[in-house]
Every structure is written in structure tokens, then in C-alpha cells.
Amino acid sequence: MYFDGFGYHGTTFEQTYRCYPASFIDKPQIENGDKIIMPPSALDRLASLHIDYPMLFELHNAATERVSHCGVLEFIAEEGMIYMPYWMMENLLLQEGDIVRVKNMTLPKGTYVKLQPHTKDFLDISNPKAILETTLRNFSCLTTGDSIMVAYNNKKYYIDIIETKPSHAISIIETDCEVDFAPPLDYKEPEKPVATVPSGKALAAGGEVPAEPEPKFNPFTGAGRRLDGKPLKYQPSPVSSSGSKEKQPSVANGGGQSSVGSSSQGSTRQTQGKLVFGSNVNRTKDPQKEPAKEPKQEQPPKKEEPKFQPFSGKKYSLKG
């Protein structure tokens, strides 16, 4: 007889039993593995057969066509009964006292298994790998589609067997098996932040937000300061940030303001933010009334610059 490509050696052991959970017997430790408790008559029958060790069995629920695999812990159950972990009864959809068929078989040694926790709380354990390795030492085999139970810190964690190699059921006794994890069932991908579009701005072609123009550099836009620390008697006219070429009216010097050098006395202050080259700076015309294109004016003859006379300025006291 053959099953899934792996043969049964010798005469096959096959028997039906009524199954009950581990709570019906004083053996709570079987909940932490995949081993069942069978009656003594099963041991006598298995001993007379040429079977492979360790003893592995197929559990089959004919009512629901569910199949799983397990090992055996002891042969102390009552005749006609077996005890198994409750999580195995859940996999097979068995109730207390239901009929289950037990058949011995040989499974290949596993090389790969992929696991998927039900909740992401299992990954929050300080060392889930060590906990899983300790728990799987109590297991004899793994079956694709089963959900095993891992008990840790008074809490039960369920893990699905997604894939096993080289067969859908493998033996994990004395074998090196590669373990892979799938994301937990309740894991959700973090949402990517969506770029908000400012109100009143249309998107450009291609869905990108148009970049705002950088402000242009405007030279000589600072405020004036006196060397003696006294406040100014006038406020300089503001210069527009758009860099327009409109001329601002010039402001005359205050009566009490000092000047440096005799040649600069009585001169009109130039427009803020403008540089005027040449000596024709004392024009009295209103710049706003001038036409857009000014006719070229002939430059007056250059005046002789006064000779520098040291210590000819007025005296000032720092106290005011």
C-alpha cells in the first residue's frame, strides 16, 4: 500500500477510536505538542509489525475529510479510546467522542517549513525564535494546512503551517529544517502619507504642485542709521519687493542733521534703492511727472573739487 509516494513498511496498522481532549486525563503536557495517548492493545499490535521508528500516524476524520499527522506519547488510554491535544481536534473538526481513524505511516524528513502567526503579538515576544524552537521539540511532524499552538507566558499563540517540503507532511525529528515566516494574519501595511495640495492652486500637468517663484534680490533696502546713535527725523520710503522700476521721491535732509564734508551740505538725498552715477543729482523735477523716455541732457562742466582742509568741521558732543 502506498500513500503520497511514501510506502507503508510491513503490515499496516489501521484502527478506529473515539477521541477525547487532554482535559479528560491527567496529562496536560500533551497540549504543548502533537503526540497522542493510545490504548495498550495498539502497542501489542504495533510491536508485532515491522514498522519504522519513530512511530508516526495519520489521523483521518471521515465525516469532514480532514487529515493530520501526529506521534504517540504513551499507551495508557482505555480500550477503544485515544486522547489528543485540543488544538488537533480543532484542526480535524472533531468533537468529544467522535470517531477518528488512526493509521501508521512513514514521513520524509523535512527540509523547509513556512509559518504564519495568527496575530502580530507573537512577534512582540522578546525572542520568538527561541520560543518556537523550544516548542517544536515536542512535535514529531508538521502537516500543511494545520494550525499549531504555542503556549508562552500564560498565553496561547496559534501559527498556521503554510508550506512544507519535500512533502505536504514532514517529520521534524533529528533534522535540520529551514524555517521561514509570513506576515501575521492581522498585519496591515502602513499607509503612505498623501501630499496635500494647497487650496486655490491647480495641479500642473503630470499631477505635480507648481513650485513658488523665489523672491528676487533687492539691494539697498535696509534702514538708515546715524553714526552718533541719535534717531532719524525721517522714515525712508519702503521699496517694493517686486523689483519695479518706479522712482520714489527724494527726501531732503533735516535742518539739524550733520553732514560730512562741506561739499555734501544742502544736497538732496537720493532715492532709496537707486544708484545714480554722475554729478547731476540736484534735480527739482518730480520724478513721477517725467516722461518715460528722458532726453539726453548735456552734462555741465565739471567743478573743481575743493581742497581737503583738516580739522575744519564743526564740533559735536557725544552727550548731545
mmCIF file of C-alpha atoms in Angstrom:
data_model
loop_
_atom_site.group_PDB
_atom_site.id
_atom_site.type_symbol
_atom_site.label_atom_id
_atom_site.label_comp_id
_atom_site.label_asym_id
_atom_site.label_seq_id
_atom_site.Cartn_x
_atom_site.Cartn_y
_atom_site.Cartn_z
ATOM 1 C CA MET A 1 0.000 0.000 0.000
ATOM 2 C CA TYR A 2 1.254 3.465 -0.890
ATOM 3 C CA PHE A 3 0.256 6.948 0.189
ATOM 4 C CA ASP A 4 1.528 10.160 -1.429
ATOM 5 C CA GLY A 5 4.550 8.338 -2.804
ATOM 6 C CA PHE A 6 5.722 7.006 0.564
ATOM 7 C CA GLY A 7 5.105 3.346 1.285
ATOM 8 C CA TYR A 8 3.971 1.610 4.433
ATOM 9 C CA HIS A 9 6.577 -0.917 5.503
ATOM 10 C CA GLY A 10 5.269 -4.323 6.607
ATOM 11 C CA THR A 11 1.636 -4.877 7.519
ATOM 12 C CA THR A 12 -0.279 -1.651 8.004
ATOM 13 C CA PHE A 13 -1.722 -0.710 11.380
ATOM 14 C CA GLU A 14 -5.188 0.856 10.957
ATOM 15 C CA GLN A 15 -7.790 1.215 13.698
ATOM 16 C CA THR A 16 -10.724 3.499 14.596
ATOM 17 C CA TYR A 17 -11.053 5.089 18.050
ATOM 18 C CA ARG A 18 -13.206 7.569 19.897
ATOM 19 C CA CYS A 19 -11.203 10.720 20.582
ATOM 20 C CA TYR A 20 -11.227 12.914 23.684
ATOM 21 C CA PRO A 21 -9.222 16.034 24.617
ATOM 22 C CA ALA A 22 -6.351 16.038 27.086
ATOM 23 C CA SER A 23 -8.586 17.566 29.793
ATOM 24 C CA PHE A 24 -10.187 14.107 30.251
ATOM 25 C CA ILE A 25 -6.893 12.643 31.532
ATOM 26 C CA ASP A 26 -4.245 13.882 33.920
ATOM 27 C CA LYS A 27 -1.754 14.601 31.142
ATOM 28 C CA PRO A 28 -1.812 18.390 30.472
ATOM 29 C CA GLN A 29 1.659 18.302 28.909
ATOM 30 C CA ILE A 30 0.337 16.768 25.693
ATOM 31 C CA GLU A 31 -1.279 20.121 24.830
ATOM 32 C CA ASN A 32 2.219 21.502 24.071
ATOM 33 C CA GLY A 33 2.961 19.004 21.300
ATOM 34 C CA ASP A 34 1.445 16.731 18.657
ATOM 35 C CA LYS A 35 1.586 13.380 20.457
ATOM 36 C CA ILE A 36 -1.465 11.305 21.345
ATOM 37 C CA ILE A 37 -2.137 8.659 24.018
ATOM 38 C CA MET A 38 -3.295 5.275 22.716
ATOM 39 C CA PRO A 39 -4.555 2.074 24.444
ATOM 40 C CA PRO A 40 -2.173 -0.852 25.328
ATOM 41 C CA SER A 41 -3.690 -3.077 22.629
ATOM 42 C CA ALA A 42 -2.315 -0.704 19.979
ATOM 43 C CA LEU A 43 1.191 -1.220 21.337
ATOM 44 C CA ASP A 44 0.831 -5.008 21.153
ATOM 45 C CA ARG A 45 -0.328 -4.792 17.549
ATOM 46 C CA LEU A 46 2.447 -2.332 16.521
ATOM 47 C CA ALA A 47 5.136 -4.438 18.205
ATOM 48 C CA SER A 48 4.211 -7.443 16.046
ATOM 49 C CA LEU A 49 4.555 -5.427 12.838
ATOM 50 C CA HIS A 50 7.727 -4.420 11.005
ATOM 51 C CA ILE A 51 7.256 -0.651 11.264
ATOM 52 C CA ASP A 52 9.714 2.220 11.200
ATOM 53 C CA TYR A 53 10.569 4.238 14.287
ATOM 54 C CA PRO A 54 9.726 6.795 15.497
ATOM 55 C CA MET A 55 6.056 5.817 15.261
ATOM 56 C CA LEU A 56 4.094 8.338 13.189
ATOM 57 C CA PHE A 57 0.377 8.156 12.461
ATOM 58 C CA GLU A 58 -2.180 9.639 10.128
ATOM 59 C CA LEU A 59 -5.402 10.915 11.737
ATOM 60 C CA HIS A 60 -8.415 10.955 9.409
ATOM 61 C CA ASN A 61 -11.869 12.365 10.131
ATOM 62 C CA ALA A 62 -14.087 10.621 7.566
ATOM 63 C CA ALA A 63 -17.054 12.904 8.293
ATOM 64 C CA THR A 64 -15.206 16.073 7.211
ATOM 65 C CA GLU A 65 -12.357 14.542 5.152
ATOM 66 C CA ARG A 66 -9.793 16.334 7.302
ATOM 67 C CA VAL A 67 -6.340 14.742 7.651
ATOM 68 C CA SER A 68 -3.489 15.459 10.045
ATOM 69 C CA HIS A 69 -0.433 13.632 11.411
ATOM 70 C CA CYS A 70 0.938 13.002 14.878
ATOM 71 C CA GLY A 71 3.229 10.926 17.078
ATOM 72 C CA VAL A 72 2.478 8.830 20.155
ATOM 73 C CA LEU A 73 3.443 9.593 23.760
ATOM 74 C CA GLU A 74 2.124 6.675 25.824
ATOM 75 C CA PHE A 75 -0.116 3.593 25.586
ATOM 76 C CA ILE A 76 -2.212 4.030 28.750
ATOM 77 C CA ALA A 77 -5.641 5.001 27.360
ATOM 78 C CA GLU A 78 -8.776 2.939 27.847
ATOM 79 C CA GLU A 79 -9.541 0.434 25.133
ATOM 80 C CA GLY A 80 -11.294 1.934 22.152
ATOM 81 C CA MET A 81 -10.264 5.497 23.131
ATOM 82 C CA ILE A 82 -7.430 7.903 22.384
ATOM 83 C CA TYR A 83 -6.530 11.283 23.910
ATOM 84 C CA MET A 84 -5.120 14.087 21.803
ATOM 85 C CA PRO A 85 -4.371 17.826 22.148
ATOM 86 C CA TYR A 86 -7.430 20.021 21.808
ATOM 87 C CA TRP A 87 -5.853 22.107 19.034
ATOM 88 C CA MET A 88 -5.518 18.917 16.955
ATOM 89 C CA MET A 89 -9.212 18.202 17.459
ATOM 90 C CA GLU A 90 -9.935 21.725 16.183
ATOM 91 C CA ASN A 91 -7.859 21.082 13.033
ATOM 92 C CA LEU A 92 -9.756 17.858 12.361
ATOM 93 C CA LEU A 93 -13.142 19.397 13.287
ATOM 94 C CA LEU A 94 -13.673 16.685 15.916
ATOM 95 C CA GLN A 95 -15.964 16.833 18.937
ATOM 96 C CA GLU A 96 -15.690 14.821 22.136
ATOM 97 C CA GLY A 97 -16.438 11.163 21.428
ATOM 98 C CA ASP A 98 -16.226 11.432 17.612
ATOM 99 C CA ILE A 99 -14.756 8.577 15.602
ATOM 100 C CA VAL A 100 -11.267 9.063 14.131
ATOM 101 C CA ARG A 101 -9.208 6.582 12.095
ATOM 102 C CA VAL A 102 -5.562 6.042 13.069
ATOM 103 C CA LYS A 103 -3.076 4.605 10.579
ATOM 104 C CA ASN A 104 0.689 4.232 10.888
ATOM 105 C CA MET A 105 2.880 5.671 8.140
ATOM 106 C CA THR A 106 6.388 6.861 7.321
ATOM 107 C CA LEU A 107 7.079 10.563 6.601
ATOM 108 C CA PRO A 108 10.185 12.077 4.970
ATOM 109 C CA LYS A 109 12.445 14.359 6.938
ATOM 110 C CA GLY A 110 11.559 17.979 6.416
ATOM 111 C CA THR A 111 13.881 20.479 4.771
ATOM 112 C CA TYR A 112 11.683 23.593 4.694
ATOM 113 C CA VAL A 113 8.623 24.932 6.512
ATOM 114 C CA LYS A 114 6.835 28.276 6.214
ATOM 115 C CA LEU A 115 4.891 29.555 9.227
ATOM 116 C CA GLN A 116 2.336 32.348 9.636
ATOM 117 C CA PRO A 117 1.267 33.593 13.088
ATOM 118 C CA HIS A 118 -2.396 34.477 13.555
ATOM 119 C CA THR A 119 -1.605 37.700 15.426
ATOM 120 C CA LYS A 120 1.358 40.036 15.418
ATOM 121 C CA ASP A 121 1.560 39.710 19.216
ATOM 122 C CA PHE A 122 3.731 36.631 18.690
ATOM 123 C CA LEU A 123 6.406 38.849 17.078
ATOM 124 C CA ASP A 124 6.363 41.123 20.143
ATOM 125 C CA ILE A 125 7.836 38.330 22.289
ATOM 126 C CA SER A 126 11.402 39.114 23.338
ATOM 127 C CA ASN A 127 12.799 36.057 21.490
ATOM 128 C CA PRO A 128 10.111 34.345 19.369
ATOM 129 C CA LYS A 129 12.684 32.182 17.568
ATOM 130 C CA ALA A 130 13.875 30.568 20.798
ATOM 131 C CA ILE A 131 10.298 30.023 21.978
ATOM 132 C CA LEU A 132 9.380 28.373 18.681
ATOM 133 C CA GLU A 133 12.455 26.109 18.720
ATOM 134 C CA THR A 134 11.639 25.007 22.273
ATOM 135 C CA THR A 135 8.026 24.281 21.350
ATOM 136 C CA LEU A 136 8.834 22.304 18.182
ATOM 137 C CA ARG A 137 10.978 19.908 20.187
ATOM 138 C CA ASN A 138 7.707 18.411 21.440
ATOM 139 C CA PHE A 139 6.499 17.870 17.861
ATOM 140 C CA SER A 140 7.100 14.821 15.700
ATOM 141 C CA CYS A 141 5.736 16.051 12.377
ATOM 142 C CA LEU A 142 4.097 19.011 10.641
ATOM 143 C CA THR A 143 1.249 18.966 8.117
ATOM 144 C CA THR A 144 0.447 21.692 5.591
ATOM 145 C CA GLY A 145 -2.849 23.380 6.477
ATOM 146 C CA ASP A 146 -2.677 22.690 10.223
ATOM 147 C CA SER A 147 -2.627 25.370 12.930
ATOM 148 C CA ILE A 148 -0.274 24.507 15.790
ATOM 149 C CA MET A 149 -0.469 26.097 19.238
ATOM 150 C CA VAL A 150 2.468 27.707 21.044
ATOM 151 C CA ALA A 151 1.962 28.396 24.768
ATOM 152 C CA TYR A 152 4.115 31.120 26.333
ATOM 153 C CA ASN A 153 3.704 33.277 29.422
ATOM 154 C CA ASN A 154 0.173 32.008 30.136
ATOM 155 C CA LYS A 155 -0.944 32.921 26.621
ATOM 156 C CA LYS A 156 -1.705 30.774 23.595
ATOM 157 C CA TYR A 157 -0.423 31.707 20.133
ATOM 158 C CA TYR A 158 -1.690 29.930 17.008
ATOM 159 C CA ILE A 159 0.562 29.508 13.970
ATOM 160 C CA ASP A 160 -0.511 28.214 10.541
ATOM 161 C CA ILE A 161 1.646 25.771 8.580
ATOM 162 C CA ILE A 162 1.644 27.404 5.138
ATOM 163 C CA GLU A 163 4.105 25.151 3.300
ATOM 164 C CA THR A 164 6.284 22.138 3.967
ATOM 165 C CA LYS A 165 8.969 20.462 1.844
ATOM 166 C CA PRO A 166 9.596 17.894 0.392
ATOM 167 C CA SER A 167 6.026 16.714 1.066
ATOM 168 C CA HIS A 168 2.742 18.096 2.427
ATOM 169 C CA ALA A 169 3.568 16.243 5.690
ATOM 170 C CA ILE A 170 7.118 16.038 7.083
ATOM 171 C CA SER A 171 8.968 14.611 10.050
ATOM 172 C CA ILE A 172 10.969 17.115 12.130
ATOM 173 C CA ILE A 173 12.751 14.594 14.382
ATOM 174 C CA GLU A 174 16.561 14.904 14.214
ATOM 175 C CA THR A 175 16.611 17.022 11.071
ATOM 176 C CA ASP A 176 17.838 20.448 10.033
ATOM 177 C CA CYS A 177 14.824 22.312 8.712
ATOM 178 C CA GLU A 178 14.820 25.808 7.237
ATOM 179 C CA VAL A 179 12.079 27.988 8.751
ATOM 180 C CA ASP A 180 10.506 30.981 7.035
ATOM 181 C CA PHE A 181 7.858 33.386 8.362
ATOM 182 C CA ALA A 182 4.939 35.010 6.555
ATOM 183 C CA PRO A 183 3.369 38.288 7.813
ATOM 184 C CA PRO A 184 0.774 37.751 10.582
ATOM 185 C CA LEU A 185 -2.873 37.471 9.561
ATOM 186 C CA ASP A 186 -3.770 40.747 11.316
ATOM 187 C CA TYR A 187 -0.788 42.662 9.910
ATOM 188 C CA LYS A 188 -1.639 45.797 7.912
ATOM 189 C CA GLU A 189 0.657 47.722 5.633
ATOM 190 C CA PRO A 190 1.402 51.224 6.964
ATOM 191 C CA GLU A 191 -0.390 53.864 4.932
ATOM 192 C CA LYS A 192 1.829 56.151 2.925
ATOM 193 C CA PRO A 193 1.358 59.878 3.673
ATOM 194 C CA VAL A 194 -0.523 61.683 0.897
ATOM 195 C CA ALA A 195 0.891 65.050 -0.145
ATOM 196 C CA THR A 196 -1.715 67.770 0.499
ATOM 197 C CA VAL A 197 -2.309 70.289 -2.276
ATOM 198 C CA PRO A 198 -2.690 73.911 -1.053
ATOM 199 C CA SER A 199 -6.173 75.341 -1.618
ATOM 200 C CA GLY A 200 -6.588 77.635 -4.588
ATOM 201 C CA LYS A 201 -3.678 76.138 -6.527
ATOM 202 C CA ALA A 202 -4.225 73.951 -9.537
ATOM 203 C CA LEU A 203 -2.051 70.968 -10.232
ATOM 204 C CA ALA A 204 0.298 71.212 -13.158
ATOM 205 C CA ALA A 205 0.394 68.619 -15.941
ATOM 206 C CA GLY A 206 1.579 65.341 -14.508
ATOM 207 C CA GLY A 207 -0.013 65.896 -11.070
ATOM 208 C CA GLU A 208 2.837 67.924 -9.521
ATOM 209 C CA VAL A 209 2.313 71.014 -7.408
ATOM 210 C CA PRO A 210 3.836 74.091 -9.151
ATOM 211 C CA ALA A 211 6.812 75.499 -7.288
ATOM 212 C CA GLU A 212 6.500 79.031 -5.906
ATOM 213 C CA PRO A 213 8.844 81.629 -7.505
ATOM 214 C CA GLU A 214 11.782 82.601 -5.361
ATOM 215 C CA PRO A 215 11.867 86.266 -4.237
ATOM 216 C CA LYS A 216 14.281 88.465 -6.188
ATOM 217 C CA PHE A 217 17.212 90.176 -4.517
ATOM 218 C CA ASN A 218 16.655 93.922 -3.925
ATOM 219 C CA PRO A 219 19.832 95.809 -2.982
ATOM 220 C CA PHE A 220 19.983 98.820 -0.627
ATOM 221 C CA THR A 221 16.668 98.118 1.075
ATOM 222 C CA GLY A 222 17.878 98.465 4.654
ATOM 223 C CA ALA A 223 17.113 101.275 7.058
ATOM 224 C CA GLY A 224 19.477 104.223 7.657
ATOM 225 C CA ARG A 225 21.404 104.688 10.930
ATOM 226 C CA ARG A 226 23.219 107.719 12.322
ATOM 227 C CA LEU A 227 26.825 107.427 13.461
ATOM 228 C CA ASP A 228 26.126 109.339 16.715
ATOM 229 C CA GLY A 229 23.254 106.970 17.662
ATOM 230 C CA LYS A 230 20.512 109.638 17.529
ATOM 231 C CA PRO A 231 17.176 108.685 15.919
ATOM 232 C CA LEU A 232 16.433 109.762 12.376
ATOM 233 C CA LYS A 233 13.960 112.600 11.855
ATOM 234 C CA TYR A 234 12.563 110.946 8.744
ATOM 235 C CA GLN A 235 11.443 107.467 7.737
ATOM 236 C CA PRO A 236 12.866 106.094 4.473
ATOM 237 C CA SER A 237 10.229 105.240 1.918
ATOM 238 C CA PRO A 238 9.704 101.450 1.504
ATOM 239 C CA VAL A 239 10.870 99.726 -1.651
ATOM 240 C CA SER A 240 8.506 97.223 -3.296
ATOM 241 C CA SER A 241 9.678 93.595 -3.234
ATOM 242 C CA SER A 242 8.645 93.013 -6.851
ATOM 243 C CA GLY A 243 11.631 94.920 -8.113
ATOM 244 C CA SER A 244 9.589 97.505 -10.099
ATOM 245 C CA LYS A 245 11.423 100.413 -11.663
ATOM 246 C CA GLU A 246 9.130 103.132 -10.264
ATOM 247 C CA LYS A 247 11.100 106.045 -8.847
ATOM 248 C CA GLN A 248 10.492 107.192 -5.273
ATOM 249 C CA PRO A 249 10.575 110.929 -4.438
ATOM 250 C CA SER A 250 13.698 112.063 -2.711
ATOM 251 C CA VAL A 251 13.578 113.391 0.859
ATOM 252 C CA ALA A 252 15.564 116.442 1.870
ATOM 253 C CA ASN A 253 17.929 116.495 4.804
ATOM 254 C CA GLY A 254 16.646 117.660 8.153
ATOM 255 C CA GLY A 255 17.786 121.055 9.456
ATOM 256 C CA GLY A 256 19.564 119.653 12.482
ATOM 257 C CA GLN A 257 21.270 116.740 10.716
ATOM 258 C CA SER A 258 25.037 116.949 10.334
ATOM 259 C CA SER A 259 26.896 116.328 7.069
ATOM 260 C CA VAL A 260 30.374 115.014 6.445
ATOM 261 C CA GLY A 261 32.461 117.361 4.327
ATOM 262 C CA SER A 262 31.484 120.802 3.129
ATOM 263 C CA SER A 263 30.779 119.642 -0.418
ATOM 264 C CA SER A 264 27.786 117.472 0.644
ATOM 265 C CA GLN A 265 25.848 120.207 2.562
ATOM 266 C CA GLY A 266 22.373 121.053 1.181
ATOM 267 C CA SER A 267 22.346 118.150 -1.259
ATOM 268 C CA THR A 268 19.138 116.192 -1.843
ATOM 269 C CA ARG A 269 19.109 112.572 -0.663
ATOM 270 C CA GLN A 270 18.934 110.086 -3.459
ATOM 271 C CA THR A 271 16.059 107.657 -3.892
ATOM 272 C CA GLN A 272 16.219 104.619 -1.669
ATOM 273 C CA GLY A 273 17.264 101.529 -3.560
ATOM 274 C CA LYS A 274 18.763 103.505 -6.536
ATOM 275 C CA LEU A 275 22.300 104.291 -7.559
ATOM 276 C CA VAL A 276 22.848 107.487 -9.616
ATOM 277 C CA PHE A 277 26.228 107.990 -11.239
ATOM 278 C CA GLY A 278 27.414 111.479 -12.129
ATOM 279 C CA SER A 279 27.030 114.902 -10.504
ATOM 280 C CA ASN A 280 23.524 115.740 -11.856
ATOM 281 C CA VAL A 281 21.709 114.700 -8.665
ATOM 282 C CA ASN A 282 20.081 118.018 -7.579
ATOM 283 C CA ARG A 283 17.167 117.951 -10.000
ATOM 284 C CA THR A 284 13.983 119.515 -8.551
ATOM 285 C CA LYS A 285 11.563 117.981 -11.030
ATOM 286 C CA ASP A 286 9.024 115.468 -9.759
ATOM 287 C CA PRO A 287 10.184 112.040 -10.989
ATOM 288 C CA GLN A 288 6.603 110.831 -11.287
ATOM 289 C CA LYS A 289 5.733 113.558 -13.835
ATOM 290 C CA GLU A 290 8.735 112.887 -16.040
ATOM 291 C CA PRO A 291 8.084 111.129 -19.350
ATOM 292 C CA ALA A 292 9.008 107.501 -19.807
ATOM 293 C CA LYS A 293 11.971 108.343 -22.041
ATOM 294 C CA GLU A 294 14.066 111.279 -20.795
ATOM 295 C CA PRO A 295 16.020 113.248 -23.416
ATOM 296 C CA LYS A 296 19.713 113.141 -23.086
ATOM 297 C CA GLN A 297 20.969 116.199 -21.170
ATOM 298 C CA GLU A 298 24.287 117.776 -21.678
ATOM 299 C CA GLN A 299 26.484 117.387 -18.692
ATOM 300 C CA PRO A 300 27.576 120.723 -17.127
ATOM 301 C CA PRO A 301 31.247 121.420 -16.892
ATOM 302 C CA LYS A 302 32.934 119.712 -14.029
ATOM 303 C CA LYS A 303 33.556 121.880 -10.989
ATOM 304 C CA GLU A 304 36.832 121.903 -9.271
ATOM 305 C CA GLU A 305 36.737 119.788 -6.167
ATOM 306 C CA PRO A 306 37.528 121.782 -3.018
ATOM 307 C CA LYS A 307 40.826 121.076 -1.385
ATOM 308 C CA PHE A 308 40.824 118.960 1.704
ATOM 309 C CA GLN A 309 41.146 121.052 4.872
ATOM 310 C CA PRO A 310 41.768 119.034 8.005
ATOM 311 C CA PHE A 311 40.001 119.791 11.264
ATOM 312 C CA SER A 312 37.603 122.227 9.609
ATOM 313 C CA GLY A 313 34.367 120.524 10.677
ATOM 314 C CA LYS A 314 32.031 121.519 13.468
ATOM 315 C CA LYS A 315 32.334 120.239 16.965
ATOM 316 C CA TYR A 316 29.790 117.803 18.397
ATOM 317 C CA SER A 317 29.396 116.461 21.865
ATOM 318 C CA LEU A 318 28.652 112.797 22.414
ATOM 319 C CA LYS A 319 26.255 113.764 25.239
ATOM 320 C CA GLY A 320 24.089 115.693 22.766
#
